[in-house]
Amino acid sequence: MAFTAKDVQALREKTGCGMMDCKKALTETNGDMDAAIDFLREKGLASQAKKADRVAAEGTVCAIVKGNCGAVLEMNAETDFVAGGEPFKALAARITNIVIDQAPADLDALLNCTENGQTVAEMVQELFLAIRENIKVRRFARFEGNLVSYVHAGGKIGVMVKFDTDGDATNDEFVAMGKNVAMQIAAMNPLYLDPASVPAEVLAKEKEILIAQMKEDPKMAGKPDAVLAKIVEGKIGKYYKENCLVEQQYVIDGDLTVGKYVEQVAKQLGTSIKINSFVRFEKGEGIQKKEDNFAAEIAEMIK
């Protein structure tokens, strides 16, 4: 697979590695970007990137709870001017409420949901005709149960957390705890709820990378594979602490993990509380933002 100078630059931006290291990684992996990132990590040249392909895009994320139902929704636009406008934000909130009320199975079903004789697709088209900018409802998640939501920076990040409890989920202390957990998720971006939630293939790949890193270390290279595997089992705990919500250090009190913090609040309330699940949407994650080349556009117009 061939690669270009732009690919080298993109790999450099994703990993923070030097240009020549990135070029070598792409050469060794035949231009495969993901494999090149793994190659650099195995060489100890790149730090772990949880979401290395994240790029910016405009839009907003809504997170709304009504009673025991809630939804998080991302809607995108071409410019931050439109995304920050009241018509765009109002439509995003309206569609989020439709998700809560009508429980569509997927995005196609959502676009066909009807309110006041108008489908969601028609609502989006109507706003497009008013502002003449491409608008897209990108994704959503709907929950039922004891829910707490949090929206950061006016719609940059939206979080929904579901809790299992036999106590009063409307209690002020419970709600405050839920908000703190939601803000933790927004700030620290855990990939999984707990170690049991990490897919076997992800864990196997992480162990493979750790072993490759140690083999690159002169102090470790001579050790038998069985010994390296045992050391890796110890190191994998760090992976859990970085990527699993309940194992993460609680940002407000570094002496606690998030799991211990929730247990502490449950004890104070005399009830049981467990984080059941969560979702975190960040606007534009994974979307390649358009790179404007005004000189090329003008040249094309002249033609």
mmCIF file of N, CA and C in Angstrom, residues 292-303:
data_model
loop_
_atom_site.group_PDB
_atom_site.id
_atom_site.type_symbol
_atom_site.label_atom_id
_atom_site.label_comp_id
_atom_site.label_asym_id
_atom_site.label_seq_id
_atom_site.Cartn_x
_atom_site.Cartn_y
_atom_site.Cartn_z
ATOM 1 N N ASP A 292 -10.005 23.674 3.730
ATOM 2 C CA ASP A 292 -10.244 24.618 2.642
ATOM 3 C C ASP A 292 -8.945 24.995 1.936
ATOM 4 N N ASN A 293 -8.994 24.961 0.622
ATOM 5 C CA ASN A 293 -7.876 25.408 -0.196
ATOM 6 C C ASN A 293 -8.418 26.510 -1.105
ATOM 7 N N PHE A 294 -8.379 27.745 -0.586
ATOM 8 C CA PHE A 294 -9.011 28.849 -1.302
ATOM 9 C C PHE A 294 -8.329 29.139 -2.635
ATOM 10 N N ALA A 295 -7.012 28.963 -2.694
ATOM 11 C CA ALA A 295 -6.299 29.212 -3.945
ATOM 12 C C ALA A 295 -6.799 28.254 -5.031
ATOM 13 N N ALA A 296 -6.962 26.992 -4.656
ATOM 14 C CA ALA A 296 -7.438 25.994 -5.616
ATOM 15 C C ALA A 296 -8.875 26.282 -6.030
ATOM 16 N N GLU A 297 -9.705 26.719 -5.068
ATOM 17 C CA GLU A 297 -11.092 27.036 -5.389
ATOM 18 C C GLU A 297 -11.179 28.194 -6.377
ATOM 19 N N ILE A 298 -10.358 29.228 -6.151
ATOM 20 C CA ILE A 298 -10.381 30.394 -7.044
ATOM 21 C C ILE A 298 -9.889 29.994 -8.436
ATOM 22 N N ALA A 299 -8.819 29.177 -8.470
ATOM 23 C CA ALA A 299 -8.293 28.728 -9.759
ATOM 24 C C ALA A 299 -9.346 27.947 -10.531
ATOM 25 N N GLU A 300 -10.124 27.116 -9.801
ATOM 26 C CA GLU A 300 -11.171 26.329 -10.435
ATOM 27 C C GLU A 300 -12.271 27.241 -10.978
ATOM 28 N N MET A 301 -12.591 28.296 -10.208
ATOM 29 C CA MET A 301 -13.632 29.242 -10.653
ATOM 30 C C MET A 301 -13.192 29.984 -11.919
ATOM 31 N N ILE A 302 -11.904 30.343 -11.980
ATOM 32 C CA ILE A 302 -11.383 31.054 -13.163
ATOM 33 C C ILE A 302 -11.499 30.200 -14.415
ATOM 34 N N LYS A 303 -11.247 28.887 -14.231
ATOM 35 C CA LYS A 303 -11.378 27.974 -15.357
ATOM 36 C C LYS A 303 -12.791 27.988 -15.925
#
